Short mmCIF file of C-alpha atoms and ligand atoms in Angstrom, two decimals:
data_model
loop_
_atom_site.label_atom_id
_atom_site.label_comp_id
_atom_site.label_asym_id
_atom_site.label_seq_id
_atom_site.Cartn_x
_atom_site.Cartn_y
_atom_site.Cartn_z
CA MET A 1 88.87 95.40 87.67
CA ARG A 2 90.28 91.99 88.48
CA ILE A 3 92.92 91.83 91.18
CA GLU A 4 95.79 91.20 88.71
CA THR A 5 94.94 94.46 86.94
CA HIS A 6 94.61 96.32 90.20
CA LEU A 7 98.05 95.14 91.25
CA ALA A 8 99.82 95.96 88.01
CA GLN A 9 98.21 99.42 87.93
CA ILE A 10 99.18 100.50 91.46
CA GLY A 11 100.14 104.18 91.34
CA THR A 12 99.27 104.82 87.69
CA LYS A 13 97.09 107.77 86.58
CA LYS A 14 97.58 109.51 89.88
CA GLU A 15 100.00 112.25 88.85
CA PRO A 16 98.34 114.44 86.20
CA LYS A 17 101.05 117.13 86.26
CA THR A 18 103.65 114.97 84.47
CA GLY A 19 101.73 111.77 83.71
CA ALA A 20 104.37 109.73 85.56
CA ILE A 21 103.52 106.03 85.29
CA ASN A 22 105.08 105.34 88.67
CA PHE A 23 103.93 107.64 91.41
CA PRO A 24 106.85 109.81 92.59
CA VAL A 25 108.48 109.67 95.99
CA TYR A 26 107.63 112.73 98.07
CA PHE A 27 110.39 113.11 100.61
CA ALA A 28 109.08 116.44 101.97
CA THR A 29 108.12 116.20 105.63
CA ALA A 30 106.33 119.59 105.66
CA TYR A 31 103.79 121.06 103.17
CA GLU A 32 103.03 124.72 102.61
CA HIS A 33 99.56 126.01 103.32
CA ILE A 34 99.29 127.88 100.05
CA GLY A 35 97.04 130.93 100.46
CA GLY A 36 96.53 129.80 104.05
CA VAL A 37 94.79 126.57 103.03
CA SER A 38 96.03 123.02 103.57
CA THR A 39 96.56 120.96 100.40
CA GLY A 40 95.47 117.93 102.40
CA PHE A 41 99.10 117.32 103.31
CA ASP A 42 100.57 119.14 106.30
CA TYR A 43 103.13 116.92 107.95
CA THR A 44 104.36 113.58 106.64
CA ARG A 45 103.57 111.50 109.73
CA THR A 46 99.91 112.45 109.32
CA ALA A 47 99.78 112.04 105.54
CA ASN A 48 102.34 111.65 102.78
CA PRO A 49 101.38 111.61 99.07
CA THR A 50 103.45 108.51 98.21
CA ARG A 51 102.31 106.60 101.27
CA GLN A 52 98.71 107.61 100.55
CA VAL A 53 98.77 105.92 97.12
CA LEU A 54 99.96 102.71 98.78
CA GLU A 55 97.31 103.01 101.50
CA GLN A 56 94.52 103.52 98.99
CA SER A 57 95.78 100.56 96.96
CA ILE A 58 95.87 98.08 99.84
CA ALA A 59 92.43 99.23 101.02
CA ALA A 60 91.04 98.53 97.54
CA LEU A 61 92.85 95.17 97.26
CA GLU A 62 91.44 93.99 100.60
CA GLU A 63 88.03 95.54 99.85
CA GLY A 64 88.18 97.63 103.01
CA ASP A 65 87.46 101.31 103.65
CA ALA A 66 90.87 102.63 104.71
CA GLY A 67 94.51 101.58 104.56
CA PHE A 68 97.43 102.54 106.79
CA ALA A 69 101.10 101.90 106.06
CA CYS A 70 103.40 101.27 109.01
CA SER A 71 107.15 100.95 109.48
CA SER A 72 106.91 97.16 110.01
CA GLY A 73 104.40 94.37 110.48
CA MET A 74 104.91 94.63 114.23
CA ALA A 75 104.27 98.40 114.06
CA ALA A 76 100.97 97.64 112.29
CA ILE A 77 99.99 95.16 115.00
CA GLN A 78 101.01 97.57 117.78
CA THR A 79 99.00 100.38 116.15
CA VAL A 80 95.87 98.20 116.00
CA MET A 81 96.38 97.10 119.60
CA GLY A 82 96.06 100.79 120.53
CA LEU A 83 92.31 100.22 120.13
CA PHE A 84 92.28 98.34 123.42
CA SER A 85 92.48 99.59 126.99
CA GLN A 86 93.71 98.32 130.30
CA GLY A 87 91.57 95.39 131.43
CA ASP A 88 90.58 94.26 127.92
CA HIS A 89 90.93 90.63 126.87
CA LEU A 90 91.62 89.14 123.43
CA ILE A 91 91.31 85.63 122.04
CA VAL A 92 94.31 84.77 119.89
CA SER A 93 95.32 81.96 117.49
CA LEU A 94 97.36 79.45 119.45
CA ASP A 95 99.73 78.83 116.56
CA LEU A 96 100.98 82.24 115.40
CA TYR A 97 103.97 84.39 114.57
CA GLY A 98 106.45 84.36 117.47
CA GLY A 99 106.94 88.15 117.36
CA THR A 100 103.22 88.70 117.89
CA TYR A 101 103.28 86.31 120.83
CA ARG A 102 106.23 88.27 122.29
CA LEU A 103 104.50 91.66 121.82
CA PHE A 104 101.31 90.44 123.48
CA GLU A 105 102.80 88.47 126.37
CA GLN A 106 105.97 90.43 127.12
CA VAL A 107 104.93 94.01 126.29
CA LEU A 108 101.17 94.54 126.14
CA SER A 109 100.49 92.30 129.15
CA ARG A 110 102.33 94.97 131.20
CA TYR A 111 99.67 97.47 130.08
CA GLY A 112 96.91 95.33 131.54
CA LEU A 113 95.77 93.47 128.42
CA THR A 114 95.16 89.74 128.76
CA PHE A 115 95.16 87.05 126.10
CA SER A 116 93.74 83.55 125.73
CA TRP A 117 95.63 81.31 123.32
CA VAL A 118 93.06 79.13 121.58
CA ASP A 119 92.97 76.62 118.75
CA LEU A 120 90.63 78.65 116.56
CA ARG A 121 89.82 75.61 114.43
CA ASP A 122 87.55 74.53 117.28
CA LEU A 123 84.60 76.93 117.70
CA SER A 124 83.58 75.47 121.05
CA GLN A 125 87.02 76.38 122.45
CA VAL A 126 86.53 79.92 121.15
CA GLU A 127 83.10 80.21 122.77
CA GLN A 128 84.44 78.92 126.07
CA ALA A 129 87.25 81.49 126.04
CA ILE A 130 84.90 84.48 125.75
CA GLN A 131 84.81 86.60 128.95
CA PRO A 132 82.77 89.70 129.82
CA ASN A 133 85.85 91.86 129.02
CA THR A 134 86.71 90.13 125.70
CA LYS A 135 87.00 92.70 122.93
CA ALA A 136 88.42 90.92 119.90
CA ILE A 137 89.56 87.72 118.21
CA PHE A 138 93.01 87.87 116.63
CA ILE A 139 93.42 85.32 113.84
CA GLU A 140 96.37 84.19 111.82
CA THR A 141 95.42 81.90 108.94
CA LEU A 142 97.31 80.09 107.59
CA THR A 143 98.85 79.68 111.01
CA ASN A 144 102.57 79.90 111.60
CA PRO A 145 104.43 77.57 111.52
CA LEU A 146 102.00 74.63 111.38
CA ILE A 147 100.01 75.95 108.40
CA GLN A 148 96.63 75.25 109.94
CA VAL A 149 93.51 76.63 108.30
CA ILE A 150 90.96 78.63 110.29
CA ASN A 151 87.43 79.06 108.99
CA LEU A 152 87.10 82.84 108.66
CA GLU A 153 83.38 82.95 108.02
CA GLU A 154 82.55 80.88 111.11
CA ILE A 155 84.80 82.88 113.43
CA CYS A 156 83.64 86.24 112.04
CA GLN A 157 80.00 85.25 112.52
CA LEU A 158 80.65 84.17 116.09
CA ALA A 159 82.53 87.43 116.75
CA LYS A 160 79.67 89.52 115.35
CA ARG A 161 77.12 87.72 117.53
CA GLN A 162 79.26 88.50 120.56
CA GLN A 163 80.09 92.04 119.37
CA LEU A 164 83.80 91.32 119.17
CA LEU A 165 86.17 92.73 116.58
CA THR A 166 87.84 90.25 114.24
CA ILE A 167 91.44 91.03 113.34
CA VAL A 168 93.14 88.87 110.71
CA ASP A 169 96.88 88.70 110.03
CA ASN A 170 96.72 87.91 106.30
CA THR A 171 100.50 87.89 105.72
CA PHE A 172 100.75 84.26 104.54
CA MET A 173 97.91 84.56 102.03
CA THR A 174 97.90 88.15 100.68
CA PRO A 175 94.74 89.69 99.19
CA TYR A 176 95.52 87.86 95.96
CA LEU A 177 94.66 84.54 97.66
CA GLN A 178 92.33 85.53 100.49
CA GLN A 179 90.29 88.63 101.40
CA PRO A 180 89.19 88.28 105.05
CA ILE A 181 86.93 91.36 104.97
CA LYS A 182 84.70 89.52 102.51
CA TRP A 183 84.10 86.90 105.21
CA GLY A 184 83.29 89.52 107.84
CA ALA A 185 86.65 90.60 109.31
CA ASP A 186 86.89 94.15 110.64
CA ILE A 187 90.65 94.61 110.37
CA VAL A 188 93.27 92.98 108.14
CA LEU A 189 96.97 93.20 108.91
CA HIS A 190 100.05 92.45 106.86
CA SER A 191 103.70 92.12 107.38
CA ALA A 192 104.27 93.58 103.91
CA THR A 193 107.92 92.63 104.41
CA LYS A 194 106.88 89.19 103.17
CA TYR A 195 104.85 88.41 100.01
CA LEU A 196 103.60 91.94 99.30
CA GLY A 197 107.12 93.38 99.11
CA GLY A 198 108.28 90.06 97.77
CA HIS A 199 112.01 90.68 97.38
CA ASN A 200 113.39 90.49 100.94
CA ASP A 201 114.41 94.15 100.72
CA VAL A 202 111.80 96.31 102.44
CA LEU A 203 110.39 96.22 105.97
CA ALA A 204 106.77 97.36 106.11
CA GLY A 205 103.37 96.72 107.64
CA LEU A 206 99.85 97.45 106.41
CA ILE A 207 96.47 97.78 108.08
CA VAL A 208 93.09 97.75 106.33
CA SER A 209 89.88 98.53 108.20
CA LYS A 210 86.21 98.14 107.40
CA GLY A 211 83.73 100.74 108.62
CA GLU A 212 83.96 104.49 108.98
CA GLU A 213 84.17 104.77 112.76
CA LEU A 214 86.79 102.04 113.09
CA SER A 215 88.82 103.57 110.24
CA GLU A 216 88.78 106.93 111.97
CA ARG A 217 89.97 105.43 115.24
CA ILE A 218 92.83 103.60 113.52
CA GLY A 219 93.74 106.75 111.58
CA PHE A 220 94.00 108.60 114.89
CA LEU A 221 96.22 105.84 116.35
CA HIS A 222 98.39 105.68 113.22
CA ASN A 223 99.17 109.39 113.48
CA SER A 224 99.38 109.44 117.29
CA ILE A 225 101.69 106.43 117.66
CA GLY A 226 103.73 107.51 114.64
CA ALA A 227 105.12 104.18 113.44
CA THR A 228 104.40 105.20 109.84
CA LEU A 229 106.14 103.98 106.69
CA ALA A 230 108.87 106.11 105.09
CA PRO A 231 108.09 107.43 101.56
CA LEU A 232 110.88 105.53 99.78
CA ASP A 233 109.85 102.28 101.46
CA ALA A 234 106.24 102.94 100.41
CA TRP A 235 107.45 103.33 96.83
CA LEU A 236 109.57 100.14 96.98
CA LEU A 237 106.63 98.23 98.38
CA MET A 238 104.35 99.39 95.55
CA ARG A 239 106.94 98.30 93.00
CA GLY A 240 107.01 94.87 94.59
CA MET A 241 103.24 94.59 94.78
CA LYS A 242 102.79 95.16 91.04
CA THR A 243 104.04 91.61 90.36
CA LEU A 244 102.27 89.92 93.29
CA ALA A 245 99.91 87.84 91.14
CA LEU A 246 102.70 86.48 88.94
CA ARG A 247 104.92 85.71 91.89
CA MET A 248 102.17 84.05 93.90
CA ASN A 249 101.24 81.77 91.02
CA GLN A 250 104.84 80.54 90.85
CA HIS A 251 105.16 80.27 94.66
CA LEU A 252 101.99 78.14 94.73
CA ALA A 253 103.03 75.84 91.90
CA ASN A 254 106.52 75.32 93.35
CA ALA A 255 105.23 74.76 96.89
CA ARG A 256 102.79 72.14 95.68
CA GLU A 257 105.49 70.19 93.82
CA LEU A 258 107.91 70.39 96.71
CA ALA A 259 105.29 69.35 99.28
CA LEU A 260 104.44 66.29 97.18
CA PHE A 261 108.15 65.46 96.84
CA LEU A 262 108.82 65.76 100.59
CA ASN A 263 105.68 63.85 101.47
CA GLN A 264 107.12 60.70 99.93
CA HIS A 265 110.71 61.25 101.14
CA PRO A 266 111.90 58.49 103.54
CA LEU A 267 113.61 60.95 105.93
CA VAL A 268 110.49 63.11 106.33
CA GLU A 269 107.92 62.19 108.96
CA LYS A 270 105.14 64.63 108.13
CA VAL A 271 104.47 67.52 105.78
CA PHE A 272 102.22 70.34 107.01
CA TYR A 273 100.63 71.52 103.78
CA PRO A 274 96.90 72.32 103.51
CA SER A 275 96.36 69.91 100.69
CA PHE A 276 97.28 66.97 102.98
CA ASP A 277 94.75 68.00 105.64
CA PRO A 278 91.25 67.18 104.35
CA GLU A 279 89.46 69.66 106.62
CA GLY A 280 91.91 72.49 105.97
CA ARG A 281 91.81 71.78 102.28
CA GLN A 282 88.03 72.04 102.20
CA ILE A 283 87.97 75.37 104.06
CA LEU A 284 90.72 76.89 101.93
CA THR A 285 89.04 75.78 98.73
CA LYS A 286 86.04 77.83 99.83
CA GLN A 287 87.66 80.89 101.39
CA ALA A 288 90.84 81.27 99.34
CA ARG A 289 92.23 81.03 95.88
CA GLY A 290 95.20 78.80 96.69
CA PHE A 291 97.35 77.15 99.35
CA SER A 292 100.14 79.77 99.70
CA GLY A 293 103.82 79.16 99.04
CA ILE A 294 104.86 78.25 102.52
CA PHE A 295 104.71 75.00 104.43
CA SER A 296 106.49 73.06 107.15
CA PHE A 297 107.77 69.54 107.50
CA ARG A 298 109.04 67.40 110.33
CA LEU A 299 112.14 65.30 109.82
CA LYS A 300 112.31 61.78 111.27
CA ASP A 301 115.42 62.47 113.32
CA GLU A 302 116.38 65.73 115.07
CA ASN A 303 120.07 65.03 114.36
CA LEU A 304 119.32 65.48 110.65
CA VAL A 305 118.25 69.10 111.06
CA ARG A 306 121.64 70.79 111.47
CA PRO A 307 123.53 68.99 108.69
CA PHE A 308 120.51 69.33 106.40
CA LEU A 309 120.40 73.11 106.86
CA GLU A 310 124.19 73.39 106.55
CA HIS A 311 124.34 71.51 103.24
CA LEU A 312 121.68 73.42 101.34
CA GLU A 313 123.34 75.09 98.37
CA VAL A 314 120.53 77.00 96.63
CA ILE A 315 118.05 77.56 99.45
CA SER A 316 119.21 79.87 102.25
CA PHE A 317 118.85 79.04 105.92
CA ALA A 318 117.34 82.36 106.95
CA GLU A 319 114.51 83.82 108.95
CA SER A 320 111.77 85.30 106.81
CA LEU A 321 109.35 84.33 104.06
CA GLY A 322 107.51 85.49 101.01
CA GLY A 323 110.41 86.64 98.85
CA VAL A 324 111.37 85.39 95.41
CA GLU A 325 114.31 83.54 96.99
CA SER A 326 113.58 80.27 98.80
CA LEU A 327 114.32 80.39 102.53
CA ILE A 328 114.26 77.71 105.20
CA THR A 329 113.63 78.53 108.86
CA HIS A 330 113.97 76.45 112.02
CA PRO A 331 111.02 77.79 114.09
CA ALA A 332 112.09 76.33 117.45
CA THR A 333 115.37 78.27 117.46
CA GLN A 334 114.44 81.24 115.25
CA THR A 335 110.93 82.66 114.75
CA HIS A 336 109.47 80.99 117.85
CA ALA A 337 112.51 81.08 120.16
CA ASP A 338 110.67 83.45 122.54
CA MET A 339 107.72 81.13 122.95
CA PRO A 340 107.96 79.01 126.12
CA ASP A 341 108.95 75.36 125.50
CA GLU A 342 105.77 74.17 127.13
CA LEU A 343 103.59 76.13 124.71
CA CYS A 344 105.73 75.06 121.74
CA GLN A 345 105.21 71.43 122.70
CA LYS A 346 101.47 71.94 123.12
CA ILE A 347 101.25 73.42 119.63
CA GLY A 348 103.63 70.91 118.04
CA ILE A 349 106.65 73.10 117.32
CA CYS A 350 109.55 70.74 117.96
CA GLY A 351 113.24 70.67 117.07
CA ARG A 352 112.53 68.44 114.05
CA LEU A 353 110.23 71.00 112.41
CA VAL A 354 111.49 73.13 109.54
CA ARG A 355 109.52 75.72 107.59
CA ILE A 356 110.15 76.49 103.97
CA SER A 357 109.15 79.60 102.07
CA VAL A 358 109.26 78.32 98.53
CA GLY A 359 110.63 80.90 96.09
CA ILE A 360 110.12 81.30 92.38
CA GLU A 361 113.27 79.45 91.25
CA HIS A 362 113.05 76.44 88.91
CA ILE A 363 111.37 73.63 90.81
CA GLU A 364 113.96 71.03 89.77
CA ASP A 365 116.78 73.08 91.30
CA LEU A 366 114.88 73.35 94.58
CA GLN A 367 114.02 69.66 94.62
CA GLN A 368 117.60 68.61 93.84
CA ASP A 369 118.96 70.93 96.52
CA ILE A 370 116.72 69.46 99.21
CA ALA A 371 117.39 65.90 98.03
CA GLN A 372 121.17 66.31 98.12
CA ALA A 373 121.16 68.09 101.52
CA LEU A 374 118.97 65.38 103.06
CA LYS A 375 121.21 62.69 101.60
CA LYS A 376 124.36 64.32 103.01
CA ALA A 377 122.71 64.82 106.40
CA ASP A 378 121.74 61.16 106.47
CA GLN A 379 125.29 60.06 105.59
CA ILE A 380 126.74 62.30 108.29
CA ILE A 381 124.57 61.00 111.09
CA ARG A 382 125.07 57.38 109.98
CA ARG A 383 128.84 57.86 109.97
CA SER A 384 128.84 59.47 113.40
CA GLY A 385 126.58 56.73 114.76
CA LEU A 386 123.92 59.23 115.75
CA SER A 387 121.06 57.64 113.89
C1 PLP B 401 106.91 88.65 109.79
C2 PLP B 401 105.55 88.58 110.35
C3 PLP B 401 105.06 89.58 111.20
C4 PLP B 401 105.93 90.75 111.65
O1 PLP B 401 106.23 91.60 110.60
P1 PLP B 401 107.57 92.49 110.47
O2 PLP B 401 107.41 93.14 109.17
O3 PLP B 401 108.73 91.55 110.56
O4 PLP B 401 107.55 93.42 111.63
C5 PLP B 401 103.76 89.48 111.65
N1 PLP B 401 102.97 88.43 111.28
C6 PLP B 401 103.42 87.46 110.47
C7 PLP B 401 102.49 86.36 110.09
C8 PLP B 401 104.71 87.50 109.98
O5 PLP B 401 105.15 86.51 109.19
#
């Protein structure tokens, strides 16, 4: 089956008793041992029928061996981090989700884990960062918020040679566009709150693992830590995922148009979109099916940022991504506010950077909205003598 078919058919033909096309929501937390024998379901934290359909679906979509649904993307990351012990070291994408940075540096560092923040586009930097106690490489690609492309095959090969696990946060791409396990990754993570859910209405995280032993260890952690996804949320997520292919196609087409539009706009200094970065473009063309629906751009003048965000009429100034509605985020004060200024500067996250998650609205409405908001912002700063 092609991935579009897989997606549309999530949860079908799984309920022979009634033939329900959508798998039902099992709210029961406890399951009777009929005749003294377990049905395979005992207690909902360990296994829930609705959640299990979702877990099997994401495992198939990512071409892994097991799937685990968690109460949020952060819960999924925390569960996977349970694989590591005091004294272990990880190599991590320098440019990545601010919440992951916060979990690693402000929480897990207290448990004796250490992290090296490395530009994973440069293999020699990765090699140099490897220590005797290094256990894994944690990759986000596309990176957040600078939309850099990391070569999955190269990093996975290096990790295998050094016997390190490769963990990929695939939130920005989804299995529709990129399947990291195919390139050698051991674990794929998702904030399913974003594209997989797709409607800005369910918080969820997913883990997919490759290999029997690793899957067993993560299964143990999933049940032991207990940050599992509620049955109704699992059902909502599956409903969202059924239309992933359709939505992604529209996100991609709109993002491309908008990136081209902003790239020639006089108030925009630089657009961070893979198509404008020859090396990133080449890697993505090989390892993925498209360029995602999210990109960032830097305005010429920091004073433009506030009035620009305030005058948007269609697009919302809000902190998230991947839903059908277009959202604009200001990384320096929102998603990456907990990253130290020094690190932000090193990476290139400045006050003039804005990130847009392009929705599935009509492209002309999005383009007009951005054009009018930029025009008003320009007038305002000219009038106030700020520019
Ligand atoms: C949002 C996000 C997360 C965290 O997921 P939540 O569902 O908000 O807990 C992790 N990684 C990336 C890339 C994200 O965008």
